Structure formats: C-alpha cells, structure tokens
Short mmCIF file of C-alpha atoms in Angstrom, two decimals:
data_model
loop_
_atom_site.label_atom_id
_atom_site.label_comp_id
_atom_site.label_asym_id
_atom_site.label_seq_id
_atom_site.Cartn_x
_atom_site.Cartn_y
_atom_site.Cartn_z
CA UNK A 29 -2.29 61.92 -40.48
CA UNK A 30 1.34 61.51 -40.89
CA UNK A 31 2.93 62.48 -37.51
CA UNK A 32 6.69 63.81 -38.64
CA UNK A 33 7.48 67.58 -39.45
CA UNK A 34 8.74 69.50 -42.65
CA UNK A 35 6.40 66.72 -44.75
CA UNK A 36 4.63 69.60 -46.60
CA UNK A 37 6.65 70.81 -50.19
CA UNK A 38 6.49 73.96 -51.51
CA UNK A 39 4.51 73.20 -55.32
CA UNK A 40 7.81 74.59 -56.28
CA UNK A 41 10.17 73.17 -54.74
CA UNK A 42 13.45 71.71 -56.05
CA UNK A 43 13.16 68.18 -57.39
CA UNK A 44 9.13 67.77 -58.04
CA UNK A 45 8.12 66.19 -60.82
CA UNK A 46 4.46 66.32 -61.03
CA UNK A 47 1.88 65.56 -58.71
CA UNK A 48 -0.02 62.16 -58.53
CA UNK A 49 -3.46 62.00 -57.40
CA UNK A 50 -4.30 62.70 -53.90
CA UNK A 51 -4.66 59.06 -51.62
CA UNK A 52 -7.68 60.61 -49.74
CA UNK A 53 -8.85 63.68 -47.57
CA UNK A 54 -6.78 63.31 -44.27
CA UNK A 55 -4.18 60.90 -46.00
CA UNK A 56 -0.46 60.68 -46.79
CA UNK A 57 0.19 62.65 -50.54
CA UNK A 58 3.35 62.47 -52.30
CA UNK A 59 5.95 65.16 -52.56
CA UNK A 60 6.52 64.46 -56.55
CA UNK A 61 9.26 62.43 -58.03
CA UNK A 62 12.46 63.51 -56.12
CA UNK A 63 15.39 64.56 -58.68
CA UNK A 64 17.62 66.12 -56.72
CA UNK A 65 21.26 65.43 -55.23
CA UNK A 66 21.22 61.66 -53.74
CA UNK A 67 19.95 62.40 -50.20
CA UNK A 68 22.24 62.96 -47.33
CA UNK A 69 21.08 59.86 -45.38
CA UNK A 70 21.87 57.66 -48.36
CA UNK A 71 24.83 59.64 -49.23
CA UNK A 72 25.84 58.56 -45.52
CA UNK A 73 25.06 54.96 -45.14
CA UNK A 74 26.38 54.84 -49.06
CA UNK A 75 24.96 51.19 -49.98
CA UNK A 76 25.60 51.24 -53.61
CA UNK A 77 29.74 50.50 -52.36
CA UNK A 78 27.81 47.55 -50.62
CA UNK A 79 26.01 46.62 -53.86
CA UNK A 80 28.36 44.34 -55.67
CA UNK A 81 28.68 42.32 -52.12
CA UNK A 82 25.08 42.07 -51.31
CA UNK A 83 22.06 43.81 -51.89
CA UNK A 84 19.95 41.88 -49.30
CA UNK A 85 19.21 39.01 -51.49
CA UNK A 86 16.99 36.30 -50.15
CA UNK A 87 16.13 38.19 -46.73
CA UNK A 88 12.57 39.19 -45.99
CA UNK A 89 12.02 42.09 -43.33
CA UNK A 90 8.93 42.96 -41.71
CA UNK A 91 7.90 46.34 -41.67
CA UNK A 92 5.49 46.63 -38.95
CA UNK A 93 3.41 50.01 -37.97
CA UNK A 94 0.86 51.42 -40.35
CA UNK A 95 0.90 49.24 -43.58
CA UNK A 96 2.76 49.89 -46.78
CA UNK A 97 1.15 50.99 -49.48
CA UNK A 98 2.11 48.61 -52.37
CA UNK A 99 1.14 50.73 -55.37
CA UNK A 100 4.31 52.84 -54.96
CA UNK A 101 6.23 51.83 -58.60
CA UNK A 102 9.58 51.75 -56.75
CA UNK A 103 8.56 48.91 -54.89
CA UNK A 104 9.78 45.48 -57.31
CA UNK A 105 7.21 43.36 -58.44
CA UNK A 106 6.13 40.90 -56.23
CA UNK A 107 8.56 42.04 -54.04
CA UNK A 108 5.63 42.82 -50.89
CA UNK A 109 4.65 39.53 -49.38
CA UNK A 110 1.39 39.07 -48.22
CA UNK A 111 -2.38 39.61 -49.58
CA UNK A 112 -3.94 42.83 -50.78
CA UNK A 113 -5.86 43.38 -47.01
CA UNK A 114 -5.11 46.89 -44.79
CA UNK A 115 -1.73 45.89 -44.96
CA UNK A 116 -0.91 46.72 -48.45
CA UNK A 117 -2.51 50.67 -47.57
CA UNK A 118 -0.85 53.36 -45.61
CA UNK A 119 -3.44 56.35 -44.67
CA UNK A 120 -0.77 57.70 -42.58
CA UNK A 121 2.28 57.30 -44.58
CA UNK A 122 5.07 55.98 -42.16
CA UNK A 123 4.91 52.41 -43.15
CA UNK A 124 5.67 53.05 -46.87
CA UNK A 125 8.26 55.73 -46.35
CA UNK A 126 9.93 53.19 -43.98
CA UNK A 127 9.80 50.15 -46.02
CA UNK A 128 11.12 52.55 -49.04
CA UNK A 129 14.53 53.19 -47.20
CA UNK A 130 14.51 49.61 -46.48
CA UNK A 131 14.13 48.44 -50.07
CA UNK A 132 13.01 50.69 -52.27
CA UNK A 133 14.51 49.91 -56.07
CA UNK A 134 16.78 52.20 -58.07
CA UNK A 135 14.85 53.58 -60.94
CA UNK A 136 16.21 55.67 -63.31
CA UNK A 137 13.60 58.54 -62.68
CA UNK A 138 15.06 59.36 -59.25
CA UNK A 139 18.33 59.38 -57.21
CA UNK A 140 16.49 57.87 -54.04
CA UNK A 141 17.15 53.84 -53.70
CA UNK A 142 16.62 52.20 -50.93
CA UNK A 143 19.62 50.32 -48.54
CA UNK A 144 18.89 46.89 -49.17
CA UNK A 145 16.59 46.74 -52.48
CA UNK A 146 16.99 42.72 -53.04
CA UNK A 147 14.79 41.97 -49.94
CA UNK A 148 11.08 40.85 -49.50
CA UNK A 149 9.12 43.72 -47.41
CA UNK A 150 6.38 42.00 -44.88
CA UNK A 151 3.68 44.77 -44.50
CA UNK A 152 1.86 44.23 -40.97
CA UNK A 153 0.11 47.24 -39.81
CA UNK A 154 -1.35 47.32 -36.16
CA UNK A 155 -2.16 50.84 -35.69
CA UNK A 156 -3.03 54.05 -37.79
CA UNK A 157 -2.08 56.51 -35.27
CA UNK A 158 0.42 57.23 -32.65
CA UNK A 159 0.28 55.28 -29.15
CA UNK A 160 -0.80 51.93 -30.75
CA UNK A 161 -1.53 48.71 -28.41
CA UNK A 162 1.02 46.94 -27.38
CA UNK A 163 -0.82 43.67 -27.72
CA UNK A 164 -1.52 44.41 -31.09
CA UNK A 165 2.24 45.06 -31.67
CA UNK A 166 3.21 41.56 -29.97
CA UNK A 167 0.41 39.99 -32.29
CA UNK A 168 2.70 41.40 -35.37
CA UNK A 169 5.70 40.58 -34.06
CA UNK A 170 4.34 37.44 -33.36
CA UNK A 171 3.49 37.31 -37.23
CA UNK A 172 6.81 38.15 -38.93
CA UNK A 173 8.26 35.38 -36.98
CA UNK A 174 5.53 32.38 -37.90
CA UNK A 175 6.73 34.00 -41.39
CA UNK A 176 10.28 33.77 -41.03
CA UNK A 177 11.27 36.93 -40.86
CA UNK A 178 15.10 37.79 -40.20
CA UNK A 179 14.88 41.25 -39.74
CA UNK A 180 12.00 42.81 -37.88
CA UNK A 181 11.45 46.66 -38.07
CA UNK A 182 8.95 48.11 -35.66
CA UNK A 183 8.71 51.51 -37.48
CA UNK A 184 6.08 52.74 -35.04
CA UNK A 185 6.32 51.39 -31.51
CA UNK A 186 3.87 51.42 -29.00
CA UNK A 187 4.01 53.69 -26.02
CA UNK A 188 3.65 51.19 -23.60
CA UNK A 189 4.87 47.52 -22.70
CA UNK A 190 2.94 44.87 -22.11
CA UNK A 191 3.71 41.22 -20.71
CA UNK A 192 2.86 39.82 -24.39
CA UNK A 193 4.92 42.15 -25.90
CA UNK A 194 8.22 41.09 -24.03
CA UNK A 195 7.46 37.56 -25.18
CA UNK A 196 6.98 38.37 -28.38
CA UNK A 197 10.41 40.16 -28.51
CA UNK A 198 12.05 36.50 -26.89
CA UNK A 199 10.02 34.72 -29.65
CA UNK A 200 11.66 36.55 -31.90
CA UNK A 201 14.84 36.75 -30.87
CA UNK A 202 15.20 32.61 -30.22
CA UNK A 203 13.65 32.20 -33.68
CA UNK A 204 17.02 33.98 -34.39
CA UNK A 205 15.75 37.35 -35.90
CA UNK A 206 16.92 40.94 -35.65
CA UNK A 207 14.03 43.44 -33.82
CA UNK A 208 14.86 46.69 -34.73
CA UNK A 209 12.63 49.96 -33.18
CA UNK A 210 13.03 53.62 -33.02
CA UNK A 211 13.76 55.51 -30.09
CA UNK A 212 10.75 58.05 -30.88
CA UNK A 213 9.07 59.11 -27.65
CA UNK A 214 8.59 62.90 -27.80
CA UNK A 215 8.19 63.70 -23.80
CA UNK A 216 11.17 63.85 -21.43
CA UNK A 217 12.12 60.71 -19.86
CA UNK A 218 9.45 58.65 -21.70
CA UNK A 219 10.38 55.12 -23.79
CA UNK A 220 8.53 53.52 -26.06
CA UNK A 221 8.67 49.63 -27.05
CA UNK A 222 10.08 47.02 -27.88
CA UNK A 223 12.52 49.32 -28.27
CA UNK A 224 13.45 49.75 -24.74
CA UNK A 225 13.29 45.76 -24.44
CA UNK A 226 16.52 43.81 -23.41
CA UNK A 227 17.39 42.18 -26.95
CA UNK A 228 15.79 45.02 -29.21
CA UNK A 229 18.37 47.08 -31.45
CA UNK A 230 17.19 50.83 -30.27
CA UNK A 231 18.51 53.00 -32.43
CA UNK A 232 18.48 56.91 -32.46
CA UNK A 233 18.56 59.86 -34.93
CA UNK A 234 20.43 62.46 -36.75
CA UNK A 235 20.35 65.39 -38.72
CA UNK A 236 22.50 66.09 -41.65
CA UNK A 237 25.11 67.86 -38.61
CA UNK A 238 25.01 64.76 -36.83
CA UNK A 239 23.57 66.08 -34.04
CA UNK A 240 20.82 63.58 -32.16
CA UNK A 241 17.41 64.72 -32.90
CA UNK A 242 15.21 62.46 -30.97
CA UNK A 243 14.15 62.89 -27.40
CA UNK A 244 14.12 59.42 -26.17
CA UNK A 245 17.23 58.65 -24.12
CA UNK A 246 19.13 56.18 -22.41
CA UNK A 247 21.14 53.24 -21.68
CA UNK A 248 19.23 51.21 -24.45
CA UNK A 249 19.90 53.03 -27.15
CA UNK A 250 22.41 50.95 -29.40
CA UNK A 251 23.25 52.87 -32.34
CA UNK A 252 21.99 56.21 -34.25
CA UNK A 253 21.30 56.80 -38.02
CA UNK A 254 19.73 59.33 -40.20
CA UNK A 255 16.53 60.56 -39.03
CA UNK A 256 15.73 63.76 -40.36
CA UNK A 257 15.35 66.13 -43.91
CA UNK A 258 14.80 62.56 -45.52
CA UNK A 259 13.54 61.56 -48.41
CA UNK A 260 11.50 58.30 -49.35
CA UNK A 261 8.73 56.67 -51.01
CA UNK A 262 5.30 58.20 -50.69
CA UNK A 263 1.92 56.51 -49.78
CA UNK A 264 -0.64 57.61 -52.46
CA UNK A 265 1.32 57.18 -55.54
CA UNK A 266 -1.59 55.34 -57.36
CA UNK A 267 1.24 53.70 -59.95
CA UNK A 268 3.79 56.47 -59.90
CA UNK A 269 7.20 56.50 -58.72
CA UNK A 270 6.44 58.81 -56.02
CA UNK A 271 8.08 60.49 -52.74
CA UNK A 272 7.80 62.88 -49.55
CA UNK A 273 10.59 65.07 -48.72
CA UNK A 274 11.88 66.58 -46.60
CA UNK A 275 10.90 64.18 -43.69
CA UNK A 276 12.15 64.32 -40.07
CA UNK A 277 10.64 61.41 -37.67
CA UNK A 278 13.72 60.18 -35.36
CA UNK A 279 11.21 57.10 -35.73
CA UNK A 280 12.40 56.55 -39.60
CA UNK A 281 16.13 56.35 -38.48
CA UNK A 282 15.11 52.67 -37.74
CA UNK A 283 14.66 51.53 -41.07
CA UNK A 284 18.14 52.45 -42.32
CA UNK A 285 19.20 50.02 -39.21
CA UNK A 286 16.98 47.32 -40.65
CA UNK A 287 18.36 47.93 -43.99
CA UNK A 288 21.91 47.41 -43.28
CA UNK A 289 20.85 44.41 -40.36
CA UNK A 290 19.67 42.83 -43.66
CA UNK A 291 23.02 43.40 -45.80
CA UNK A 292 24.85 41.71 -42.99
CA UNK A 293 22.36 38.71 -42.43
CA UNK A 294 22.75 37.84 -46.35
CA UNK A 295 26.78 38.30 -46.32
CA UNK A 296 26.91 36.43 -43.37
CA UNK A 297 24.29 33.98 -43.29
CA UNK A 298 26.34 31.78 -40.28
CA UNK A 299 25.66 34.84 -37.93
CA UNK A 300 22.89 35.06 -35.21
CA UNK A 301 20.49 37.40 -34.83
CA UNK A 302 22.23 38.75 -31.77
CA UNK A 303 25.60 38.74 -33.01
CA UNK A 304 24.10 40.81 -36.17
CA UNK A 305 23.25 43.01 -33.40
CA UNK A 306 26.65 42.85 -31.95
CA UNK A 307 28.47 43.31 -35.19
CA UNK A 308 26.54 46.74 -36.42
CA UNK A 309 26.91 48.19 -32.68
CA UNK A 310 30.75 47.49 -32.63
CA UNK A 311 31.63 48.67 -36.47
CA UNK A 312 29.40 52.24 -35.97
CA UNK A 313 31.47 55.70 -35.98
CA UNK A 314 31.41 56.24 -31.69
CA UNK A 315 30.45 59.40 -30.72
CA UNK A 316 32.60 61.95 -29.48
CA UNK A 317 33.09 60.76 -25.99
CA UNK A 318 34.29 57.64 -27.10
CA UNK A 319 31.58 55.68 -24.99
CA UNK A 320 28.25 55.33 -24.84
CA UNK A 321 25.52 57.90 -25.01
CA UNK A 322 22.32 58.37 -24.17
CA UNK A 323 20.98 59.72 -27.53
CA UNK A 324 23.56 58.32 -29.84
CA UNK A 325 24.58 54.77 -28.35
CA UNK A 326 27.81 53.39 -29.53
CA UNK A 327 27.72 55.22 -32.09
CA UNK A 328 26.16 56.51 -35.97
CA UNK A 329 26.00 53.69 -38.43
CA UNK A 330 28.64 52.30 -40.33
CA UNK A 331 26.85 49.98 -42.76
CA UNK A 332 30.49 49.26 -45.09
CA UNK A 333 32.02 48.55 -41.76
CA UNK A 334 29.09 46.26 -40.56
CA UNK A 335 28.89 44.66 -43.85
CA UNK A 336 33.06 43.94 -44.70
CA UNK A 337 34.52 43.61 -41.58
CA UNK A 338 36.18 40.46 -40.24
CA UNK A 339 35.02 39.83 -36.43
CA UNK A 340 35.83 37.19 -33.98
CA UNK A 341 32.77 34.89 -33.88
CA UNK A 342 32.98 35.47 -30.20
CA UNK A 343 33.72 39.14 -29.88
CA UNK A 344 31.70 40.27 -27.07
CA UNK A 345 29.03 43.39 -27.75
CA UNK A 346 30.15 47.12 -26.29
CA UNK A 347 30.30 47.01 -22.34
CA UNK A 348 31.99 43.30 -22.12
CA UNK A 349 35.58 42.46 -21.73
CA UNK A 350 37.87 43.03 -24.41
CA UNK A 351 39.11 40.33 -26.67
CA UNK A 352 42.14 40.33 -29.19
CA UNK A 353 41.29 40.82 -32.82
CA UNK A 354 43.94 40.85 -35.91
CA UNK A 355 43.54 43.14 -38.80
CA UNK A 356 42.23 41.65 -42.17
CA UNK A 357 43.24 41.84 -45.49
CA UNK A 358 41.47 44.71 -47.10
CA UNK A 359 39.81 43.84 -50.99
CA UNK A 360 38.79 46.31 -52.80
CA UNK A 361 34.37 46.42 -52.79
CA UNK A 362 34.34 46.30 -56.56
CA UNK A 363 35.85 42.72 -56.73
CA UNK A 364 34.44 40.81 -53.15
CA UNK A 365 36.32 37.54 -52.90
CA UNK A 366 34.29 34.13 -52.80
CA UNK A 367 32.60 33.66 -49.68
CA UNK A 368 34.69 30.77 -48.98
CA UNK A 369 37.76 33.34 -47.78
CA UNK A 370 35.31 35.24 -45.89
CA UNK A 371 38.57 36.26 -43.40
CA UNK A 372 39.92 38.20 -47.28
CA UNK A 373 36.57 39.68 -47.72
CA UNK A 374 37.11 42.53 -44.68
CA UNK A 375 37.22 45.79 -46.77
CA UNK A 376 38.11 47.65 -43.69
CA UNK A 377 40.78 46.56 -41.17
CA UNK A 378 39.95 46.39 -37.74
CA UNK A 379 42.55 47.47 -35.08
CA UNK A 380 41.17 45.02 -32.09
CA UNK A 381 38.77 45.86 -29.63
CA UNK A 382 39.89 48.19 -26.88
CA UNK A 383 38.38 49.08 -23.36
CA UNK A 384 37.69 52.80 -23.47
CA UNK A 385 38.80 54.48 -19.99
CA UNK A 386 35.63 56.53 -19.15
CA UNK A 387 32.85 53.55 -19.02
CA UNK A 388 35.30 50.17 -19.72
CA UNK A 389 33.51 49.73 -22.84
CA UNK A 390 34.57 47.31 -25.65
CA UNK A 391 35.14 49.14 -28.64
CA UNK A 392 36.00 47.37 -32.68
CA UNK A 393 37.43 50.35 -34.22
CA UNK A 394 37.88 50.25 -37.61
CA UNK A 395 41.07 51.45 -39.56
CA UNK A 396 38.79 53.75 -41.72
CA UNK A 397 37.63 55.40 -38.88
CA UNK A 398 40.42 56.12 -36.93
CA UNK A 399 42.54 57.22 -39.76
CA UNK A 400 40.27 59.52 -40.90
CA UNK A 401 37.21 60.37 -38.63
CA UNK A 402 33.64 60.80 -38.64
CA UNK A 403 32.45 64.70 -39.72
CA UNK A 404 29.13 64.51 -40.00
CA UNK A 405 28.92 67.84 -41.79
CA UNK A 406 30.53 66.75 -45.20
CA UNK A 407 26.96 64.97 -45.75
CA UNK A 408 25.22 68.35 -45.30
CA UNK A 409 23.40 69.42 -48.48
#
C-alpha cells in the first residue's frame, strides 16, 4: 500500500479528469488527470526558467525504492532504461510518483511536468514496503553505478545501515555520482539510510508554509524541498496520463533534489559529484536562523540559483572556512550564453561567502535572495 497521507481524492474533486482502470486490489490508483493551478512545489523550484539552459539532457538518474511503473503516458518513450522485469511495476506507488517529479514530460493535458524531463529514469526496486533491507538497498546502489548513473535517488531508504550499504554509498560517490535520500523516519530520534551516511545529500521537507514536515532530524540533513500536498504521476495508469494528488511523504521531497542535482550535472558537466553537492547546499534560501538546522539544513532549494550561479571551483561546502567570491555578470535565462563564458552565464550574482556568527558556517548568498527574501507563503495555493 502506498505509505503517505491525503493520497485518497474526493471523485469530485478539483482537477480529475476521469478515472483509469484500477492497477489491482491493494495497489496504487490514480487520482485522474490533474488540471489544476501548476502545483506549489513546481511553482517553487520553477524549472521551466531553467528550461532554455538545461533540461537534464544526457543524465540518467536512478530511482531506487519500489519500481516505476512505465505505462504512465507522461513518461517519454524509451525514456525508462532497463527491461520490462518488477522494475518497470509499482504496487505501492512511491517509485513512479518519485521518478514523475524527477522527469516526468510536459503534456498538454496537464500543468504537472516534471524538474528535469530530458533525463533517462533507472527503475531499481528493492522493496515493496516500508523498512526494506539494507543489503538489498546497497545491491541497487551498487547497480545504478555499474550503470553509470550520475544522480542516484534512494526514494525509499532503509531503516537500518548495514556495512555493505556504507560501501555502496563510497562506490558511488568515487564513481563520481550524486546519492540523494529522504530524511523520512517517522519516530523521534530515528534515521534512516544512506541518508544519514557521510557523503549522502539528506534532504528534508516542506509544506506549502514552508514549515518542515518530516520528523527525521539532525546534523545530516543538507537541504529541504517540497514534501507535501504534491502532485505527480500515478502508478496504474494502464496508458493514460495519470496522477495522485494531494500527496504528503517528506520521503518525495528527495526527488525534487535529484531533479535539480541533474540540471546542474548537465550545465556543468566539469563538476564532481561532491561539489554538485556543495553547490545546491550553498545556493539554497537558509532558514531563518541563518545556520544550520536540524529539519531544514542549510536551507530550502534554490534550483535557478544551483543551476546559474558562478562558484569558485574550490569554494568549500557550509561549515568550512570562508573564501572570497566576486559577483557575476547576470544574463537574462531566456538567452544563456555559450558554455564557453560559463563565468557570463551566472543569472544570479553571488555576494561571497560569509561566516555566519551563531555556528561559523560558510554561507554563498545569492543577490536574489538577499534583496528580496524567501516567503514561503506566496507559493500557498
């Protein structure tokens, strides 16, 4: 069964257009067709002004947790690697509405789109159900990397580390990809993994108030993103362009992460996996405080930010000593200039990175930002 709340629409509700046939007794079911307002999440990580700079192109991400289910129409032809095994079905549902806010394609049928539609989406389910085996997990991971895999997105991690597990996440990361996980344990105090390993991007959740949602907390949380009232693509589909909404699983918040790590691994090719990392934890909106917290980390994601701006290729992550940075030329998104005056290609000026007071954190605060803000509550429907 799918494990998030709110997942259950009212046969009336706002934006349904009709019904498609039922996946199975106990399984995932779509929503309808979503028609309504573009959804707050994508409203907030807005990658349509990313568009004419990238759309992912040439990247393949690895969705791993409980399959995808490949006969969802807003998935591109050809555009899920692999074979037509488990992997390509999604009883449960996560898997698919994950890999639809990776890549999901804009069809003229619905406002939804996914962050990064010109990738390839690696299906690898290990588990069906919460609590899944952490060697099975490592075996995945393990996977995506033999298949060259830049960004990996654990969209259902396991609830316990293992000693295979860790080396699967240091496989990874000196085969030079990005593991992104969800920080989605629901008791006090608990962690859940690889997201709480050294090298993982942990990332958090909000709500439309941009208030955290998850319950998972702690120093390795890196950044936050949308994680509930989503919307996304639907196991069960049979054909259809199909959806769920409203969904809230801090677990999803995850995918938008991967989605943007992937905008910024095909605009800047010459980066690392860990200075990917680096670049979307410096450029995100910091929280109130200014430093790092628990639920939040350094901050909610800034994908135009992490995309456009111009960073040292040595600028240390949050936490290390500050370095001098000069502020870009800005160019306007619709007309990106030639990748060969990548320094001219910044859209948003950075200031430099200061050391914040409180925790002597680094901190790349961009112009945008500082001029104007972050108020979560101009995204609420």
């Amino acid at each position: 069964m799918l494990a998030v709340a709110g997942l259950v629409a009212a046969s009336g509700a706002s934006g349904v257009v009709g019904a498609p046939a039922a996946l199975g007794e106990g399984c995932a079911n779509p929503s309808g067709t979503y028609t309504g307002e573009v959804p707050w999440g994508q409203r907030l990580v807005d990658p349509a002004r990313l568009w004419p700079l990238t759309r992912g192109d040439g990247q393949l991400v690895a969705v791993v947790g409980t399959g995808v289910d490949g006969q969802n129409a807003q998935f591109g032809p050809g555009q899920l690697e692999g074979g037509t095994g488990t992997e390509r079905t999604d009883c449960d549902g996560r898997g698919t509405i994950a890999a639809g806010i990776v890549g999901a394609q804009p069809n003229p049928s619905t406002t939804f789109a996914g962050v990064a539609p010109g990738v390839r989406l690696l299906p690898l389910r290990y588990t069906a159900s919460d609590g899944g085996d952490p060697g099975a997990l490592a075996g995945a991971i393990d996977t995506a990397v033999d298949r060259h895999a830049g960004v990996i997105l654990v969209a259902v991690p396991a609830a316990a580390d293992s000693p295979a597990l860790s080396a699967a996440v240091s496989r990874a990361r000196s085969a030079g990809a990005v593991v992104v996980s969800a920080a989605s344990a629901t008791q006090q105090g608990a962690r859940t993994y690889p997201t709480a390993t050294s090298g993982v991007l942990a990332v958090g959740s909000v709500n439309p108030a941009g208030e955290p949602v998850q319950t998972e907390a702690g120093d390795h949380v890196g950044v936050a993103a949308p994680g509930a009232d989503l919307v996304s693509t639907s196991a069960g589909a049979g054909g259809a362009v199909a959806h769920r909404w409203p969904v809230t699983d801090p677990g999803l918040a995850a995918a938008y992460v991967a989605g943007v790590a992937a905008l910024v691994r095909a605009y800047h090719p010459e980066l690392s996996g860990d200075q990917v990392v680096t670049r979307l934890t410096l450029t995100a909106h910091r929280p109130p405080s200014g430093t790092h917290d628990p639920r939040l980390g350094w901050g909610v994601l800034d994908a135009y930010a992490a995309v456009s701006s111009t960073l040292p290729a040595d600028v240390p992550p949050p936490g290390a000593a500050p370095v001098p940075v000069t502020a870009p030329a800005v160019v306007p998104a619709a007309a990106p200039a030639p990748r060969s005056s990548d320094v001219a290609a910044g859209t948003i000026a950075l200031a430099g990175v200061a050391l914040a007071a409180a925790a002597g954190v680094a901190v790349a605060a961009v112009r945008r930002a500082r001029r104007r803000g972050w108020r979560p509550s101009r995204f609420t429907p």
